[in-house]
mmCIF file of C-alpha atoms in Angstrom:
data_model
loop_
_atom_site.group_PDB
_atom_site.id
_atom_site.type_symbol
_atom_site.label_atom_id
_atom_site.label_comp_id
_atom_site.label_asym_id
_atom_site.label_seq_id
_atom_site.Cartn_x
_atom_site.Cartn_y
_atom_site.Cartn_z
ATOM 1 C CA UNK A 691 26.431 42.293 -10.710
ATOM 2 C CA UNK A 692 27.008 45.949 -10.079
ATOM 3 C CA UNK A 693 26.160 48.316 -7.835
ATOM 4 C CA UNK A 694 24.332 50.001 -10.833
ATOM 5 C CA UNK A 695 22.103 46.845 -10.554
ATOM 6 C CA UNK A 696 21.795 46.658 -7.151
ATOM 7 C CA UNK A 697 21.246 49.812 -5.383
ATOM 8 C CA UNK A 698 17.758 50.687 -7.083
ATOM 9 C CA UNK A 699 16.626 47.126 -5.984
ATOM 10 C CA UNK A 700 17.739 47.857 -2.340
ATOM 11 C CA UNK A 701 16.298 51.469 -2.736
ATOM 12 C CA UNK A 702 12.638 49.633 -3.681
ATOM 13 C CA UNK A 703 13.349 47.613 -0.253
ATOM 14 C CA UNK A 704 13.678 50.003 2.200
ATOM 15 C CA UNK A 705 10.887 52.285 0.970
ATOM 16 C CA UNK A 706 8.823 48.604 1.179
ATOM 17 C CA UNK A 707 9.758 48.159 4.619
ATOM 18 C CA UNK A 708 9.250 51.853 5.739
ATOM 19 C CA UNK A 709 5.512 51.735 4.979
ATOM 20 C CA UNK A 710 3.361 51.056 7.317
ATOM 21 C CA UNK A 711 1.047 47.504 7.569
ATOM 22 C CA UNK A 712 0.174 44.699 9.389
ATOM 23 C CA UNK A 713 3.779 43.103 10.030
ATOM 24 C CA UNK A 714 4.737 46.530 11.531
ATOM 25 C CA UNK A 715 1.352 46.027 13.601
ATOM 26 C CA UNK A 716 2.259 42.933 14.729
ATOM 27 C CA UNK A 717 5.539 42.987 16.297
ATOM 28 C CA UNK A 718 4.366 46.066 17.681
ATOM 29 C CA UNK A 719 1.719 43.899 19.593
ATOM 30 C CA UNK A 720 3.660 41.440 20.867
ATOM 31 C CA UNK A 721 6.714 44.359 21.813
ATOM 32 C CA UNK A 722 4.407 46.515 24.172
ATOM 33 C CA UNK A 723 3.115 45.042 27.053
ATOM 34 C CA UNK A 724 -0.979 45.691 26.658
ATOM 35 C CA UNK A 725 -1.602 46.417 30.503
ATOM 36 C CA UNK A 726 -2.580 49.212 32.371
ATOM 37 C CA UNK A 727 -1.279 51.583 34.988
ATOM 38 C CA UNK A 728 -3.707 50.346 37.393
ATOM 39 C CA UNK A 729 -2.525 46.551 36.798
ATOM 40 C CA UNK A 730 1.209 46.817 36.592
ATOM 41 C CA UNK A 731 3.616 49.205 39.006
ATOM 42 C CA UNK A 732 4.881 52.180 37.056
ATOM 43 C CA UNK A 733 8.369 50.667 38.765
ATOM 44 C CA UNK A 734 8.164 47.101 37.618
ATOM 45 C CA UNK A 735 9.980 46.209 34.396
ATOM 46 C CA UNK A 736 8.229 45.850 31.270
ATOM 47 C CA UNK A 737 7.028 42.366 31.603
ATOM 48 C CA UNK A 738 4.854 39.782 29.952
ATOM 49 C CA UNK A 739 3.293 36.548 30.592
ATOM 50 C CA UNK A 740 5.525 33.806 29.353
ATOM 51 C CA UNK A 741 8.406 36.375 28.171
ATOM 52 C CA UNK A 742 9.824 39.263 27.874
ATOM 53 C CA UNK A 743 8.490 42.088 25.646
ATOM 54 C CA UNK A 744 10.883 42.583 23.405
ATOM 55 C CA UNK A 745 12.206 39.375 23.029
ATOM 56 C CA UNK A 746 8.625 38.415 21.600
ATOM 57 C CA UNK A 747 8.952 41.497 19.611
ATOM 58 C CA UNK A 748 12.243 40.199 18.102
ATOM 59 C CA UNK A 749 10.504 36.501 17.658
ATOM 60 C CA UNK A 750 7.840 38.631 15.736
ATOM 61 C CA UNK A 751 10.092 40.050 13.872
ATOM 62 C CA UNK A 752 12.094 37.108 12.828
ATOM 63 C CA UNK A 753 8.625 35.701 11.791
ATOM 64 C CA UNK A 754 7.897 38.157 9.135
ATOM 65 C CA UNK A 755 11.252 37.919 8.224
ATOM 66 C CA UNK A 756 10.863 34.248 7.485
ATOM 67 C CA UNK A 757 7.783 35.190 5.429
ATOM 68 C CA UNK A 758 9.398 37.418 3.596
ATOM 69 C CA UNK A 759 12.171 35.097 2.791
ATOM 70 C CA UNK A 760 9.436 32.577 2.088
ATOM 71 C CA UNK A 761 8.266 34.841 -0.620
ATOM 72 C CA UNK A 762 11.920 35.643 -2.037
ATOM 73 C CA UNK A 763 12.189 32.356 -2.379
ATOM 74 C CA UNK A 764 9.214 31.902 -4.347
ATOM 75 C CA UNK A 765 9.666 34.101 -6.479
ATOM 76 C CA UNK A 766 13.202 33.226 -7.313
ATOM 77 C CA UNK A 767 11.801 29.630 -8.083
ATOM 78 C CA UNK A 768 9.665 30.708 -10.491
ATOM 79 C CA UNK A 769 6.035 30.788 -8.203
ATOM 80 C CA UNK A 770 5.209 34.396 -9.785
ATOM 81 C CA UNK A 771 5.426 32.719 -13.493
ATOM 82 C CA UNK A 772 2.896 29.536 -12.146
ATOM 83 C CA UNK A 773 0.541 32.983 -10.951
ATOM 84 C CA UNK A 774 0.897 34.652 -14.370
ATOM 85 C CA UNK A 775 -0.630 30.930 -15.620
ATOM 86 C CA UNK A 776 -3.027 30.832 -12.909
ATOM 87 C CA UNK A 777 -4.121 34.099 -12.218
ATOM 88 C CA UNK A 778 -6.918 33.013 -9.773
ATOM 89 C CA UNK A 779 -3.967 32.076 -7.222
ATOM 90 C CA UNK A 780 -3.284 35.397 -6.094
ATOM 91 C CA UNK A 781 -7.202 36.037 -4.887
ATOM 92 C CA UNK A 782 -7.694 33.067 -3.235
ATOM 93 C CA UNK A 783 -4.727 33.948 -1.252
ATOM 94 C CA UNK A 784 -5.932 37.513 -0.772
ATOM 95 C CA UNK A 785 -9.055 36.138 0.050
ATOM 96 C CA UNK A 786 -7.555 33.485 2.880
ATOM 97 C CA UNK A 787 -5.275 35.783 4.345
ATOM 98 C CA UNK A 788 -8.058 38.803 4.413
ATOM 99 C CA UNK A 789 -10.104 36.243 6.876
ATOM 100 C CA UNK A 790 -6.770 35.577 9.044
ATOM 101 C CA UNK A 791 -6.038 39.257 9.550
ATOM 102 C CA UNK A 792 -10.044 40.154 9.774
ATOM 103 C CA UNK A 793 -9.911 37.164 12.337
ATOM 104 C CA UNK A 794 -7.274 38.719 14.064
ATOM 105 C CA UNK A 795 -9.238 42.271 14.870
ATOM 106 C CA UNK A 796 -12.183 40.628 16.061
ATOM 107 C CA UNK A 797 -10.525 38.299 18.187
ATOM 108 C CA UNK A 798 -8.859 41.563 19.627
ATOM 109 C CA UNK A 799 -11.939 43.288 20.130
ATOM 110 C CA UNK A 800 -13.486 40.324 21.388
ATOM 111 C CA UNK A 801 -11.163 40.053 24.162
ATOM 112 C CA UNK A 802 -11.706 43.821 24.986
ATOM 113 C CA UNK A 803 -15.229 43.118 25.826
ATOM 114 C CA UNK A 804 -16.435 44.043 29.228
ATOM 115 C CA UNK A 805 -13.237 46.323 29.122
ATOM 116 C CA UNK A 806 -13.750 50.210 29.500
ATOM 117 C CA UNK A 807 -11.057 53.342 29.050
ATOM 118 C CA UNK A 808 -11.220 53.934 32.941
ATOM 119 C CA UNK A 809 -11.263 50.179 33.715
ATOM 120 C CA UNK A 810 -8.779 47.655 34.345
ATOM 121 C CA UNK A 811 -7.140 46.235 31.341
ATOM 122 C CA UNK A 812 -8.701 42.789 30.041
ATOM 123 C CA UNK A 813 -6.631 39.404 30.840
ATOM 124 C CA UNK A 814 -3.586 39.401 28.567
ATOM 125 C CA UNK A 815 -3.094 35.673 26.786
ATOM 126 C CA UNK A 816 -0.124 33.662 27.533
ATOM 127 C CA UNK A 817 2.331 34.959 25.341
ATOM 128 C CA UNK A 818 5.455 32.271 23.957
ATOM 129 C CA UNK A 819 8.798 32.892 21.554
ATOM 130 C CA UNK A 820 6.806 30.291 19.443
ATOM 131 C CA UNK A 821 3.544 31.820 19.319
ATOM 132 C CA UNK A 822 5.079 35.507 18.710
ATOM 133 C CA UNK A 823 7.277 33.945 15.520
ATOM 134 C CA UNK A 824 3.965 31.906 14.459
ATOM 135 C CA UNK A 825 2.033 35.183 14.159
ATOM 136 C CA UNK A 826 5.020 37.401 12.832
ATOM 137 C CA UNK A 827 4.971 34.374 10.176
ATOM 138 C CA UNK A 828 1.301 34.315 9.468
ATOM 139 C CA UNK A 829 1.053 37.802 9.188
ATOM 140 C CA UNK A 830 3.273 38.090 6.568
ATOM 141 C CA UNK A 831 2.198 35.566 4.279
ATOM 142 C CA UNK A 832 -1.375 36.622 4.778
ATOM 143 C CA UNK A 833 -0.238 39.344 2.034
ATOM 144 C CA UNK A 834 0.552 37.361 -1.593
ATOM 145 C CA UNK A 835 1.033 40.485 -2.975
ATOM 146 C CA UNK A 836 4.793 40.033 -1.793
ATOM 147 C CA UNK A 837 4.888 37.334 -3.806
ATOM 148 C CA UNK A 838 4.394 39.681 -6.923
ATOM 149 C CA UNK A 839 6.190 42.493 -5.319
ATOM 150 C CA UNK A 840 9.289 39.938 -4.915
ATOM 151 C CA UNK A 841 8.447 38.922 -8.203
ATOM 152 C CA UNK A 842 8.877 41.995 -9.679
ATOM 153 C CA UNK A 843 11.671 42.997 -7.865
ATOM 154 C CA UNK A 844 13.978 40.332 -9.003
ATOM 155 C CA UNK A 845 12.730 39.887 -12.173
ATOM 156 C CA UNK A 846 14.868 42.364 -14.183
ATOM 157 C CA UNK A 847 17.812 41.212 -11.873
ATOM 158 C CA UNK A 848 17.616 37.698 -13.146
ATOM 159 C CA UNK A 849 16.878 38.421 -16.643
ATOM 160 C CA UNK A 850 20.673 39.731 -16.980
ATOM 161 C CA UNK A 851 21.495 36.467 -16.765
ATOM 162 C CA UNK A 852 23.570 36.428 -13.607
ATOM 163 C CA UNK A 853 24.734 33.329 -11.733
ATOM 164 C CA UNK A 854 22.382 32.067 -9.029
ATOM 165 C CA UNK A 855 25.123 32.841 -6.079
ATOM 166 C CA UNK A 856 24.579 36.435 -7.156
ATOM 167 C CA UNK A 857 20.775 36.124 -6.591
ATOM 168 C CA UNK A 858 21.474 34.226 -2.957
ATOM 169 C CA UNK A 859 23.229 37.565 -2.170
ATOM 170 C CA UNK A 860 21.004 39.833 -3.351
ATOM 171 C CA UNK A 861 18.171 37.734 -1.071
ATOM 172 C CA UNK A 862 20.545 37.643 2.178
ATOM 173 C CA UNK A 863 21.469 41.604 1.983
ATOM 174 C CA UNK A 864 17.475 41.987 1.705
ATOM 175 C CA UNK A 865 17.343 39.989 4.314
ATOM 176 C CA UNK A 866 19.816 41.654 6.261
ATOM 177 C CA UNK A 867 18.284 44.975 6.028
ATOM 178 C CA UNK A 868 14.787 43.678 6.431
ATOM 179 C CA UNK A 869 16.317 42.167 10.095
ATOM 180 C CA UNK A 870 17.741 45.157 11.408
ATOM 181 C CA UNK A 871 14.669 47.058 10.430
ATOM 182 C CA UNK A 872 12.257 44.959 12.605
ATOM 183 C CA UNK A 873 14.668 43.850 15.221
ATOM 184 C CA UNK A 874 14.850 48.208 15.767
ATOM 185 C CA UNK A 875 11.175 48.506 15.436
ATOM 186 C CA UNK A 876 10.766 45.963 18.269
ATOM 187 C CA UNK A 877 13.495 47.276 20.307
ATOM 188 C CA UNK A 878 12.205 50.650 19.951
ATOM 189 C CA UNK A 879 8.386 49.205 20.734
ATOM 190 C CA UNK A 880 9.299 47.891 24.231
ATOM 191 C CA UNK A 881 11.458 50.855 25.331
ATOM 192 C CA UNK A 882 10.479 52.288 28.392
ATOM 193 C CA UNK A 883 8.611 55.299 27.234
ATOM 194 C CA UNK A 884 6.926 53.573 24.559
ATOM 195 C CA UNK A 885 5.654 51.041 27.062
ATOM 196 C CA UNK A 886 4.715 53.805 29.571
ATOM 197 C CA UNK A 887 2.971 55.329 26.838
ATOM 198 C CA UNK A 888 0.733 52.360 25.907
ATOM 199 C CA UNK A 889 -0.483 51.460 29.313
ATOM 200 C CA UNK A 890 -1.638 54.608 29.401
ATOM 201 C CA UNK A 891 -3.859 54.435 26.953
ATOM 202 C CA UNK A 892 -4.043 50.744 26.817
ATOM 203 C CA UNK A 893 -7.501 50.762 25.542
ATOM 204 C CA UNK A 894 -7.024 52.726 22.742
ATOM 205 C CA UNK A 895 -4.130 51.238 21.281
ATOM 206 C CA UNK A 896 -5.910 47.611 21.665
ATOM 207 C CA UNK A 897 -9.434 49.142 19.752
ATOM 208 C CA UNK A 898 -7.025 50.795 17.269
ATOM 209 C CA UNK A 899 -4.474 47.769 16.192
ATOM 210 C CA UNK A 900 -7.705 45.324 16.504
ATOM 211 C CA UNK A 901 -9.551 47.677 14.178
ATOM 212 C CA UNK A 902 -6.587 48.073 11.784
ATOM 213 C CA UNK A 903 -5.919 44.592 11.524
ATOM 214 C CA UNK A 904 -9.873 44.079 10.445
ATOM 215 C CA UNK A 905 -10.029 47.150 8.112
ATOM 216 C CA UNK A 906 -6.972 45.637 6.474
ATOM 217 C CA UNK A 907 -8.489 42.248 6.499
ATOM 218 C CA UNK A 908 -11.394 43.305 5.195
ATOM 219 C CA UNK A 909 -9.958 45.072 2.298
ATOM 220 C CA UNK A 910 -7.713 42.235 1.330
ATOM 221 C CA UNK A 911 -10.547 39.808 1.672
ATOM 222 C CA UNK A 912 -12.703 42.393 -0.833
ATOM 223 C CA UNK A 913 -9.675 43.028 -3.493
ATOM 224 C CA UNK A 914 -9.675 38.956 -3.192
ATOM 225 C CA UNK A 915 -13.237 38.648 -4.048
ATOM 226 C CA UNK A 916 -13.344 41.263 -6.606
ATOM 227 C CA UNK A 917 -10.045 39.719 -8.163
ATOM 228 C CA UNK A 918 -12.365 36.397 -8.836
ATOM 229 C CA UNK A 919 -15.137 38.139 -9.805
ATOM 230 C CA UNK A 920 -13.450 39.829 -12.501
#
């Protein structure tokens, strides 16, 4: 292993990670405290039921980071050769994670009804370390198409025939990078002005991610459907 090999690999990474999609989404939800000026003193520190933002930013964070290792892992293993058998794999998994992130928009508009710009802000769940990781997690593997990115990212690097403790490196400096990404996203997410920023214009942020997640949703759902129909 080289750094001929490597640094094209890591270069496909990072321009992964820098676009924008629902794991980015998430942790941003569970970062920024979705309450309003009216509801929380501009004084009081950024606060949220059960936790603190940005630790339940981080645990979303180290979610999708499990996914993503998750994925890695599969595709080291040999789970993208059982999809080029099965074809049909990849859009019934489009399919079943299009309904969880569709789910998760209308859930969030759901829970704006009643809710207006001017008004107060709805009733904000109680949020857990657990239940931010759970959703980082689920978010994450609601997109297979890792599983073939993953899949074709290691590919030519295990074709040259290098030793498996070269792979586990290659996984853990993804890994690595993929970590400090999110764990600055999040940090960034429940800074003060951020934070400011979104109670602000709470409502608008909560239509916007809710609708997001469901456009998303939808269109993985609709790729899935097409992908069997085809």
């Amino acid at each position: 292993m080289t750094i001929v090999n490597v640094l094209p690999l890591i270069a496909a990474w990072v321009v992964a990670l820098l676009a924008p999609g629902p794991d980015v989404l998430m942790i941003l939800q569970q970062a920024a405290p979705r309450t309003s000026t009216a509801e929380v003193p501009s004084t009081a520190a950024p606060q949220a039921t059960g936790a603190r933002p940005r630790i339940l930013g981080l645990a979303a964070a180290l979610g999708v980071m499990t996914g993503n290792l998750m994925w890695m892992v599969g595709a080291v293993v040999g789970l993208g050769a059982l999809v080029a058998l099965f074809p049909a794999i990849v859009p019934i998994l489009k399919i079943l994670g299009g309904c969880f992130l569709a789910y998760m928009g209308l859930s969030g508009l759901w829970s704006l009804r009643g809710a207006s710009r001017g008004g107060p802000a709805v009733k904000v769940r109680r949020a857990s370390l657990r239940g931010a990781y759970l959703k980082g997690l689920a978010t994450n593997l609601a997109n297979p198409k890792a599983l073939i990115f993953f899949t074709a990212l290691l590919a030519p690097f295990m074709s040259h025939g290098f030793p498996w403790w070269q792979t586990a490196i290659l996984v853990v400096v993804f890994m690595v990078i993929g970590l400090a990404w999110f764990a600055t996203f999040a940090w960034v997410a429940s800074s003060g002005v951020v934070v400011r920023w979104i109670r602000t214009y709470w409502f608008r942020v909560e239509v916007a991610t809710a609708c997001l997640f469901f456009l998303i949703g939808v269109g993985f759902l609709v790729d899935g459907v097409v992908g069997l129909a085809g």
